Coordinates of C-alpha atoms in Angstrom, one line a residue:
M1 CA 11.8 -1.4 -20.3
L2 CA 10.5 -2.6 -17.0
K3 CA 10.3 -0.3 -14.0
V4 CA 9.0 -0.5 -10.4
S5 CA 8.1 2.7 -8.6
N6 CA 7.7 3.0 -4.8
L7 CA 6.7 -0.7 -4.7
A8 CA 5.7 -2.3 -1.4
L9 CA 4.2 -5.6 -0.3
K10 CA 2.8 -6.4 3.1
F11 CA 0.9 -9.5 4.4
G12 CA -0.9 -8.4 7.5
T13 CA 1.7 -6.9 9.8
R14 CA 4.6 -8.5 7.9
T15 CA 6.5 -6.4 5.4
L16 CA 8.2 -8.3 2.6
F17 CA 9.7 -5.2 1.0
E18 CA 8.9 -1.5 0.6
N19 CA 10.1 1.6 -1.1
V20 CA 11.4 -0.3 -4.1
N21 CA 12.5 1.8 -7.1
I22 CA 14.4 -0.2 -9.8
E23 CA 14.6 0.0 -13.6
F24 CA 15.3 -3.2 -15.5
N25 CA 16.9 -2.6 -18.9
E26 CA 17.5 -4.6 -22.1
Y27 CA 20.7 -6.6 -22.6
N28 CA 20.7 -7.3 -18.9
C29 CA 20.0 -10.4 -16.9
Y30 CA 18.9 -9.8 -13.3
G31 CA 19.3 -12.7 -10.7
I32 CA 16.6 -12.5 -8.0
I33 CA 18.1 -13.8 -4.7
G34 CA 17.0 -14.1 -1.1
A35 CA 16.2 -16.6 1.6
N36 CA 13.2 -18.9 1.4
G37 CA 10.1 -16.9 2.1
A38 CA 11.8 -13.5 1.4
G39 CA 9.4 -12.9 -1.5
K40 CA 11.4 -13.8 -4.7
S41 CA 8.6 -15.6 -6.5
T42 CA 6.0 -13.1 -5.2
F43 CA 8.1 -10.3 -6.7
L44 CA 8.0 -11.9 -10.1
K45 CA 4.3 -12.4 -9.8
I46 CA 3.8 -8.7 -9.1
L47 CA 5.9 -7.9 -12.2
S48 CA 3.8 -10.2 -14.4
G49 CA 0.5 -8.9 -13.0
E50 CA -0.5 -12.1 -11.4
I51 CA -0.8 -10.5 -8.0
E52 CA -1.1 -6.9 -6.9
S53 CA 1.4 -5.0 -4.7
T54 CA 0.3 -3.2 -1.5
K55 CA 1.6 0.1 -2.9
G56 CA 3.4 1.5 -5.9
E57 CA 3.3 0.5 -9.6
V58 CA 4.9 -1.6 -12.3
I59 CA 5.6 0.3 -15.5
I60 CA 6.2 -1.6 -18.8
G61 CA 7.2 -0.1 -22.1
K62 CA 4.4 0.5 -24.6
G63 CA 3.6 -2.6 -26.6
E64 CA 6.2 -4.8 -24.9
R65 CA 5.5 -8.4 -24.2
I66 CA 6.2 -10.2 -20.9
S67 CA 6.8 -14.0 -21.0
V68 CA 6.6 -16.1 -17.8
L69 CA 7.8 -19.6 -17.2
K70 CA 4.7 -21.5 -16.2
Q71 CA 4.9 -23.7 -13.1
N72 CA 1.8 -25.9 -13.6
H73 CA 3.1 -28.8 -15.6
N74 CA -0.3 -30.0 -16.5
E75 CA -1.8 -26.7 -17.8
F76 CA -1.4 -27.6 -21.5
D77 CA -2.0 -31.3 -21.4
S78 CA -4.7 -31.0 -24.1
Y79 CA -2.3 -29.3 -26.5
T80 CA 0.5 -30.7 -28.6
V81 CA 4.1 -29.9 -27.8
M82 CA 4.4 -27.5 -30.8
E83 CA 1.2 -25.8 -30.0
T84 CA 2.3 -25.3 -26.4
V85 CA 5.5 -23.6 -27.5
L86 CA 3.9 -21.4 -30.2
G87 CA 1.3 -20.4 -27.6
G88 CA 4.0 -18.6 -25.8
D89 CA 3.5 -15.7 -28.2
E90 CA -0.3 -15.3 -27.6
E91 CA -0.9 -12.8 -30.4
L92 CA 0.9 -14.9 -33.0
Y93 CA -0.8 -18.1 -31.9
S94 CA -4.2 -16.3 -32.0
I95 CA -3.5 -15.1 -35.6
M96 CA -2.5 -18.6 -36.6
K97 CA -5.7 -20.2 -35.2
E98 CA -7.9 -17.5 -36.7
K99 CA -6.3 -17.8 -40.1
E100 CA -6.7 -21.6 -39.9
A101 CA -10.4 -21.2 -39.0
I102 CA -11.1 -18.8 -41.9
Y103 CA -9.4 -20.9 -44.5
M104 CA -11.3 -24.0 -43.3
K105 CA -14.6 -22.3 -44.1
A106 CA -16.6 -23.8 -47.0
D107 CA -18.4 -20.4 -47.7
F108 CA -15.5 -18.1 -47.8
S109 CA -17.0 -14.5 -47.8
M110 CA -15.5 -11.2 -48.9
E111 CA -15.3 -10.2 -45.3
D112 CA -13.4 -13.3 -44.6
G113 CA -11.0 -12.4 -47.4
I114 CA -10.4 -8.9 -46.0
R115 CA -9.9 -10.3 -42.5
A116 CA -7.5 -13.0 -43.8
G117 CA -5.5 -10.3 -45.5
E118 CA -5.2 -8.3 -42.3
L119 CA -4.1 -11.4 -40.5
E120 CA -1.6 -12.3 -43.1
A121 CA 0.0 -8.9 -42.9
R122 CA 0.3 -9.1 -39.1
F123 CA 1.5 -12.7 -39.4
E124 CA 4.3 -11.5 -41.8
E125 CA 5.2 -8.6 -39.4
K126 CA 5.7 -11.1 -36.6
N127 CA 7.8 -13.4 -38.8
G128 CA 5.2 -16.1 -38.5
W129 CA 6.5 -18.2 -41.4
Q130 CA 9.6 -18.8 -39.3
A131 CA 7.7 -19.5 -36.0
E132 CA 7.7 -23.4 -36.1
S133 CA 11.3 -23.5 -37.2
D134 CA 12.3 -21.1 -34.3
A135 CA 10.2 -23.3 -31.9
A136 CA 11.9 -26.4 -33.1
I137 CA 15.4 -24.9 -32.6
I138 CA 14.6 -24.1 -29.0
L139 CA 13.0 -27.5 -28.3
A140 CA 16.0 -29.2 -29.8
G141 CA 18.4 -27.1 -27.7
L142 CA 16.6 -28.3 -24.6
G143 CA 16.7 -32.0 -25.7
I144 CA 13.1 -32.4 -27.1
T145 CA 13.5 -34.1 -30.5
N146 CA 11.1 -33.6 -33.4
D147 CA 9.3 -37.0 -32.9
Y148 CA 7.7 -35.3 -29.8
F149 CA 6.4 -32.2 -31.6
E150 CA 3.0 -33.5 -32.4
K151 CA 2.5 -35.5 -29.2
N152 CA 0.1 -34.2 -26.6
M153 CA 1.7 -32.8 -23.5
S154 CA -0.3 -35.3 -21.5
E155 CA 1.9 -38.1 -23.1
L156 CA 5.2 -36.6 -21.8
K157 CA 7.1 -37.3 -18.6
D158 CA 7.3 -34.5 -16.1
K159 CA 11.0 -33.9 -16.9
D160 CA 10.1 -33.3 -20.6
K161 CA 7.1 -31.1 -19.8
V162 CA 9.5 -28.9 -17.8
K163 CA 11.6 -28.4 -20.9
V164 CA 8.6 -27.7 -23.2
L165 CA 7.2 -25.1 -20.7
L166 CA 10.7 -23.4 -20.7
A167 CA 10.7 -23.5 -24.5
R168 CA 7.3 -21.8 -24.4
A169 CA 8.7 -19.0 -22.2
L170 CA 11.7 -18.5 -24.4
F171 CA 9.8 -18.5 -27.7
G172 CA 9.2 -15.4 -29.8
E173 CA 11.9 -13.1 -28.4
P174 CA 9.8 -11.6 -25.6
D175 CA 10.7 -8.1 -24.5
I176 CA 10.8 -9.1 -20.8
L177 CA 11.5 -12.7 -19.7
L178 CA 10.6 -13.8 -16.1
L179 CA 12.0 -17.2 -15.2
D180 CA 11.4 -18.9 -11.8
E181 CA 13.9 -21.8 -11.3
P182 CA 14.4 -22.5 -15.0
T183 CA 17.2 -25.1 -14.4
N184 CA 15.0 -27.3 -12.2
G185 CA 14.8 -30.7 -13.8
L186 CA 17.2 -29.9 -16.6
D187 CA 20.0 -32.2 -17.5
M188 CA 23.5 -30.8 -17.9
T189 CA 23.4 -30.5 -21.7
S190 CA 20.1 -28.5 -21.6
K191 CA 21.4 -26.3 -18.7
I192 CA 24.5 -25.4 -20.7
W193 CA 22.3 -24.6 -23.8
L194 CA 20.0 -22.4 -21.7
E195 CA 23.0 -20.5 -20.3
E196 CA 24.2 -19.7 -23.9
F197 CA 20.7 -18.7 -24.9
L198 CA 20.4 -16.2 -22.1
I199 CA 23.9 -14.9 -22.5
N200 CA 23.0 -14.0 -26.1
F201 CA 19.4 -12.8 -25.4
K202 CA 19.1 -9.1 -26.2
N203 CA 16.1 -8.1 -24.1
T204 CA 15.4 -8.0 -20.3
V205 CA 15.6 -11.2 -18.2
L206 CA 14.8 -11.6 -14.5
V207 CA 15.6 -15.1 -13.1
I208 CA 15.3 -16.9 -9.8
S209 CA 17.7 -19.8 -9.3
H210 CA 19.4 -21.7 -6.5
D211 CA 22.1 -22.7 -9.1
R212 CA 25.2 -20.5 -8.3
H213 CA 27.1 -21.5 -11.5
F214 CA 24.0 -20.6 -13.6
L215 CA 23.7 -17.2 -11.8
N216 CA 27.4 -16.5 -12.3
K217 CA 27.3 -17.4 -15.9
V218 CA 24.2 -15.5 -17.1
C219 CA 23.6 -12.6 -14.7
T220 CA 24.8 -9.0 -15.2
H221 CA 23.1 -7.8 -12.0
M222 CA 21.8 -9.3 -8.7
V223 CA 18.5 -8.2 -7.1
D224 CA 18.8 -9.0 -3.4
I225 CA 15.6 -9.3 -1.3
D226 CA 16.6 -9.0 2.4
Y227 CA 16.2 -6.7 5.4
S228 CA 12.6 -6.0 4.1
K229 CA 14.1 -4.2 1.1
I230 CA 15.2 -4.9 -2.4
T231 CA 18.8 -3.9 -3.4
L232 CA 20.3 -3.9 -6.8
F233 CA 24.0 -4.9 -7.2
V234 CA 26.0 -4.8 -10.5
G235 CA 27.7 -8.1 -11.2
N236 CA 27.1 -11.8 -10.9
Y237 CA 26.4 -14.0 -7.8
D238 CA 30.0 -14.3 -6.7
F239 CA 30.5 -10.6 -6.9
W240 CA 27.3 -10.0 -4.9
Y241 CA 28.4 -12.6 -2.3
K242 CA 31.8 -10.9 -1.7
S243 CA 30.3 -7.4 -1.9
S244 CA 27.6 -8.1 0.6
K245 CA 30.0 -9.8 3.1
L246 CA 32.4 -6.8 2.7
I247 CA 29.6 -4.3 3.3
Q248 CA 28.4 -6.2 6.4
Q249 CA 32.0 -6.3 7.7
Q250 CA 32.6 -2.6 7.0
M251 CA 29.4 -1.7 9.0
L252 CA 30.5 -4.0 11.9
D253 CA 34.1 -2.4 11.9
S254 CA 32.6 1.1 11.7
N255 CA 30.3 0.4 14.7
K256 CA 33.2 -1.1 16.6
R257 CA 35.3 2.1 16.1
K258 CA 32.3 4.3 17.0
E259 CA 31.7 2.2 20.2
E260 CA 35.3 2.7 21.2
K261 CA 35.0 6.4 20.6
I262 CA 31.8 6.6 22.6
K263 CA 33.4 4.8 25.5
E264 CA 36.4 7.1 25.3
L265 CA 34.2 10.2 25.4
Q266 CA 32.0 8.8 28.1
D267 CA 35.0 8.1 30.3
F268 CA 36.3 11.6 29.8
I269 CA 32.9 13.2 30.6
A270 CA 32.5 11.0 33.7
R271 CA 36.0 12.0 35.0
F272 CA 36.0 15.7 34.3
S273 CA 32.4 17.0 34.1
A274 CA 32.6 18.2 37.7
N275 CA 36.1 19.7 37.2
A276 CA 35.8 23.5 36.6
S277 CA 39.0 23.7 34.5
K278 CA 37.9 20.8 32.3
S279 CA 34.2 21.6 32.1
K280 CA 34.4 23.3 28.7
Q281 CA 36.2 20.2 27.3
A282 CA 33.6 17.9 28.9
T283 CA 30.8 19.9 27.3
S284 CA 32.5 19.8 23.9
R285 CA 32.8 16.0 24.2
K286 CA 29.1 15.7 25.1
K287 CA 28.3 17.4 21.9
S288 CA 30.6 15.1 20.0
L289 CA 29.0 12.1 21.7
E290 CA 25.5 13.2 20.6
K291 CA 26.7 13.3 17.0
I292 CA 27.8 9.7 16.9
V293 CA 25.2 7.4 15.4
L294 CA 25.7 3.7 15.2
D295 CA 24.9 2.0 11.8
E296 CA 21.7 0.0 12.1
I297 CA 22.5 -3.6 11.3
K298 CA 19.3 -5.5 10.8
P299 CA 19.4 -9.3 11.1
S300 CA 19.5 -10.9 7.7
S301 CA 16.7 -13.4 6.6
R302 CA 19.5 -15.6 5.3
K303 CA 20.6 -18.4 7.4
Y304 CA 23.6 -20.7 6.7
P305 CA 23.7 -24.1 8.3
Y306 CA 27.0 -25.3 9.8
I307 CA 28.2 -28.3 7.7
N308 CA 31.5 -29.8 8.6
F309 CA 32.4 -33.4 8.0
E310 CA 35.0 -34.8 10.4
I311 CA 36.6 -38.2 10.4
D312 CA 37.4 -40.6 13.2
K313 CA 40.3 -42.4 11.4
K314 CA 42.4 -41.5 8.4
L315 CA 42.2 -43.9 5.5
N316 CA 44.8 -46.5 4.8
K317 CA 46.3 -47.0 1.4
E318 CA 43.6 -49.6 0.5
V319 CA 40.2 -47.9 0.4
I320 CA 37.6 -49.5 -2.0
A321 CA 38.2 -51.6 -5.1
L322 CA 35.5 -52.7 -7.5
E323 CA 36.4 -55.3 -10.2
K324 CA 34.3 -56.4 -13.2
I325 CA 31.0 -55.1 -11.7
N326 CA 27.9 -55.8 -13.8
Y327 CA 24.3 -54.9 -12.9
S328 CA 21.0 -55.2 -14.8
I329 CA 17.4 -54.2 -14.2
D330 CA 14.7 -56.1 -16.1
S331 CA 17.4 -57.6 -18.4
K332 CA 18.7 -54.2 -19.3
T333 CA 22.4 -53.6 -18.6
I334 CA 22.8 -50.7 -16.3
I335 CA 26.5 -51.1 -15.4
K336 CA 28.9 -53.1 -17.5
D337 CA 32.4 -54.5 -16.5
L338 CA 33.1 -51.5 -14.3
N339 CA 36.5 -51.3 -12.5
L340 CA 37.1 -48.7 -9.9
T341 CA 39.9 -48.2 -7.4
L342 CA 39.1 -45.4 -4.9
R343 CA 42.1 -43.6 -3.5
K344 CA 42.0 -41.7 -0.3
D345 CA 42.4 -38.3 -1.9
D346 CA 39.8 -39.0 -4.7
K347 CA 36.8 -36.6 -5.0
I348 CA 34.8 -38.5 -7.7
V349 CA 31.8 -37.0 -9.3
L350 CA 29.4 -39.2 -11.3
V351 CA 28.1 -37.3 -14.3
G352 CA 25.9 -37.9 -17.3
E353 CA 22.2 -38.5 -17.8
N354 CA 22.1 -42.1 -16.7
E355 CA 20.7 -41.4 -13.2
I356 CA 19.7 -45.0 -12.6
A357 CA 23.2 -46.2 -13.2
K358 CA 24.7 -43.5 -10.9
T359 CA 22.3 -44.4 -8.1
A360 CA 22.9 -48.1 -8.6
L361 CA 26.7 -47.7 -8.4
L362 CA 26.4 -45.7 -5.1
N363 CA 24.0 -48.3 -3.8
I364 CA 26.4 -51.1 -4.7
I365 CA 29.4 -49.4 -3.0
A366 CA 27.2 -48.7 0.1
G367 CA 26.1 -52.3 0.3
V368 CA 22.4 -51.5 -0.3
I369 CA 22.2 -53.8 -3.4
K370 CA 24.4 -56.5 -4.7
P371 CA 25.8 -56.6 -8.3
D372 CA 25.0 -59.4 -10.7
S373 CA 28.7 -60.2 -10.9
G374 CA 32.0 -58.8 -9.9
T375 CA 33.9 -58.3 -6.6
I376 CA 34.0 -55.5 -4.1
K377 CA 36.9 -55.0 -1.6
I378 CA 36.6 -52.5 1.2
G379 CA 39.6 -51.5 3.3
S380 CA 39.8 -52.6 6.9
N381 CA 39.4 -49.1 8.4
V382 CA 36.9 -47.7 5.8
K383 CA 33.8 -46.2 7.3
I384 CA 31.2 -45.3 4.7
S385 CA 28.6 -42.6 5.3
Y386 CA 25.9 -42.6 2.7
F387 CA 23.4 -40.0 1.5
P388 CA 20.9 -41.8 -0.8
K389 CA 18.8 -39.8 -3.3
N390 CA 15.6 -41.4 -2.0
H391 CA 15.9 -41.3 1.8
D392 CA 12.2 -41.3 2.7
S393 CA 12.5 -44.7 4.4
Y394 CA 14.6 -43.0 7.1
F395 CA 11.6 -40.8 8.1
E396 CA 8.7 -43.2 8.3
N397 CA 8.4 -43.4 12.1
D398 CA 6.8 -41.1 14.7
E399 CA 10.1 -40.0 16.4
N400 CA 10.8 -36.3 16.8
M401 CA 14.0 -34.9 15.4
I402 CA 15.9 -35.2 18.7
E403 CA 15.0 -38.9 19.1
W404 CA 15.7 -39.5 15.4
L405 CA 19.2 -38.0 15.5
N406 CA 20.1 -39.4 18.8
K407 CA 20.3 -42.9 17.2
Y408 CA 23.3 -41.8 15.2
S409 CA 25.2 -40.0 17.9
D410 CA 27.8 -41.2 20.4
N411 CA 26.9 -38.3 22.7
N412 CA 23.3 -38.9 23.7
E413 CA 22.8 -35.8 25.9
E414 CA 19.7 -33.9 24.7
S415 CA 21.5 -30.6 25.0
F416 CA 24.2 -31.8 22.6
I417 CA 21.6 -33.0 20.0
R418 CA 19.6 -29.8 20.4
G419 CA 22.8 -27.8 19.8
F420 CA 23.7 -29.8 16.8
L421 CA 20.2 -29.4 15.3
G422 CA 20.4 -25.7 16.1
R423 CA 23.5 -25.3 14.0
M424 CA 21.5 -27.0 11.2
L425 CA 18.9 -24.2 11.5
F426 CA 16.3 -26.1 13.5
S427 CA 14.8 -24.0 16.3
K428 CA 13.9 -25.3 19.7
E429 CA 10.3 -25.9 18.8
E430 CA 11.1 -27.5 15.4
T431 CA 13.3 -30.1 17.0
L432 CA 10.1 -31.6 18.5
K433 CA 8.5 -32.0 15.1
K434 CA 7.8 -35.6 14.0
V435 CA 10.3 -36.6 11.3
S436 CA 7.5 -38.1 9.2
V437 CA 6.1 -34.6 8.5
L438 CA 9.4 -32.8 7.6
S439 CA 9.7 -31.0 4.3
G440 CA 12.2 -32.1 1.6
G441 CA 14.8 -29.5 2.6
E442 CA 14.4 -30.4 6.3
K443 CA 14.9 -34.1 5.6
V444 CA 18.1 -33.3 3.7
R445 CA 19.5 -31.3 6.6
C446 CA 18.7 -34.1 8.9
M447 CA 20.5 -36.6 6.7
L448 CA 23.5 -34.3 6.5
S449 CA 23.4 -34.0 10.4
K450 CA 23.4 -37.8 10.6
M451 CA 26.4 -38.0 8.2
M452 CA 28.4 -35.5 10.3
L453 CA 27.8 -37.5 13.5
E454 CA 28.8 -40.7 11.8
K455 CA 32.3 -39.2 11.0
G456 CA 32.8 -41.5 8.0
N457 CA 36.0 -41.4 6.1
V458 CA 34.3 -42.1 2.8
L459 CA 31.3 -40.0 1.8
L460 CA 28.8 -41.2 -0.8
L461 CA 26.3 -38.5 -1.8
D462 CA 23.5 -39.0 -4.4
E463 CA 22.2 -35.6 -5.5
P464 CA 22.4 -34.0 -2.0
T465 CA 21.5 -30.5 -3.2
N466 CA 17.9 -31.5 -4.1
H467 CA 15.4 -29.5 -2.0
L468 CA 18.1 -27.2 -0.5
D469 CA 18.1 -23.4 -0.8
I470 CA 21.2 -21.6 -2.1
E471 CA 22.5 -20.9 1.5
S472 CA 22.4 -24.5 2.4
I473 CA 24.0 -25.5 -0.9
T474 CA 26.8 -23.0 -0.2
S475 CA 27.4 -24.5 3.2
L476 CA 27.4 -28.0 1.9
N477 CA 29.8 -27.0 -0.8
D478 CA 32.1 -25.5 1.8
G479 CA 31.9 -28.7 3.9
M480 CA 32.7 -31.0 1.0
T481 CA 35.6 -28.7 -0.1
K482 CA 37.2 -28.8 3.3
Y483 CA 36.6 -32.6 3.8
D484 CA 40.0 -34.3 4.0
S485 CA 39.1 -37.8 2.8
A486 CA 37.5 -39.6 -0.2
I487 CA 34.1 -38.6 -1.7
I488 CA 32.0 -40.1 -4.5
F489 CA 29.0 -38.0 -5.3
S490 CA 26.5 -37.2 -8.1
T491 CA 24.9 -33.8 -8.7
Y492 CA 23.8 -31.4 -11.4
D493 CA 25.2 -28.5 -9.5
L494 CA 28.1 -27.3 -11.7
E495 CA 29.6 -25.1 -9.0
L496 CA 29.7 -28.1 -6.6
I497 CA 31.3 -30.3 -9.4
E498 CA 33.9 -27.8 -10.4
S499 CA 34.9 -26.8 -6.8
V500 CA 35.0 -30.3 -5.3
S501 CA 35.8 -33.0 -7.9
N502 CA 39.2 -34.1 -9.1
R503 CA 38.0 -37.2 -11.0
I504 CA 35.1 -37.7 -13.4
I505 CA 33.1 -40.9 -14.1
E506 CA 30.3 -41.0 -16.6
I507 CA 28.2 -44.2 -17.0
K508 CA 26.6 -44.2 -20.4
E509 CA 23.2 -45.5 -21.4
D510 CA 24.7 -48.9 -22.5
G511 CA 26.4 -49.4 -19.1
T512 CA 29.9 -48.6 -20.3
Y513 CA 31.8 -45.8 -18.7
I514 CA 34.5 -43.2 -18.9
D515 CA 36.8 -42.7 -15.9
K516 CA 39.2 -39.7 -16.0
Q517 CA 41.4 -38.0 -13.4
M518 CA 40.7 -34.4 -14.5
S519 CA 38.5 -31.4 -13.8
Y520 CA 35.0 -31.2 -15.2
E521 CA 35.9 -28.3 -17.5
E522 CA 38.7 -30.4 -19.0
Y523 CA 36.3 -33.4 -19.3
L524 CA 33.8 -31.3 -21.2
E525 CA 36.5 -30.0 -23.6
K526 CA 37.9 -33.5 -24.4
F527 CA 34.8 -35.7 -24.3
K528 CA 31.8 -33.5 -25.0
S529 CA 33.0 -31.2 -27.8

């Protein structure tokens, strides 16, 4: 059991949230949502005891263990992978190390024997003999094979460290599990495994994620941080999204009806307050007017950019055709004998773990790199607009945002560029920032602004959701769904894949590929079962 009572957090004069009273129960998974800066990660840190609240208390069931997903990838570099995971249950790991130290003693005393017996009893209670096997199952589910188990964490790549730290958090059936962005860096297979793990998890889970599919799949409740308060909703992310929009609209409609009634009463009072025969009615209406109170509608901290891809010219029948494309890097085949005919209504998603191949294919189609062999034919009226995964080279100069975006616009009036940037959530002051100092999310929104101004009739997007918050991802998803022309994109966002794509291409590790006109769900059933 985890409970917060009268919780509040303030930084100076700014209130993140106050008067929070929520009980989090077992068998439930709570998704923590809110705009960037709303206090999602801070709330989890209060629950874990890492930081203190301004007011109120956090109540945890007696003897219950909280497990937290660590964010410092280098924290356990001196430990092996297996030790790192086992250390997730601190008591069990401590027992194991103390036992090991006692049994290593050359002069084993009676006191050592008594202590060893106590440790063995507690070790048995905690199912210690099964610990390494349980850890191995979790690691395997996340894609870490047993040849990594005895390696030091310092030897692992960041993407594998992320998985080991997640395994550490999941290990040992914690009573309360706190996960901050657990799907970051996970491949599709690991993400699906994690979803199933959390669906079957019997204790309490609180999770922050920008992955809408993940939140829909695992969450039984949503915890919304907005309007300086925290509100609990029953249901998954989609249910919260519809409910919150409905509540907001109901309040607006209610206020509209009240305002109409107020005007009607005010008009009557103004007309008849001086009329002796109507004075009683006017007085009655004054009393009615005093009783009408408009609902307070605070501005939400959530902001959705306006993303809408228009086209100058509709595609002809001939769009893009690739024939016998081969591409290698350092003598390793990345793409092998690939044939692709892009049709004007295709929404192709590139899937699989071969990120180098997906990026290479998009670069080849965009003309950024040339294949080793094969032919590329591009239709006469095709206009490609490209979002590369690595777009840092676009932001290396000292231009401000207005000057930067102006290069890609037919309309060079500053008011137009400012207005465009405003719809992409850049304030008047922010538009004067140098593009070289923009954050990852700001650069993505700039690149999407550039694409919208280009009005291409073929969109190429290589992992465009990286660095975006959930509101911006939702807007991008809407923009791609409404786009009436051809798209080729890569992403690990399952919601984006399922709602946009109608054709799947997977490039395998050996460079061969699968190309199927079907939904991603059908693809998983037929080719990944």
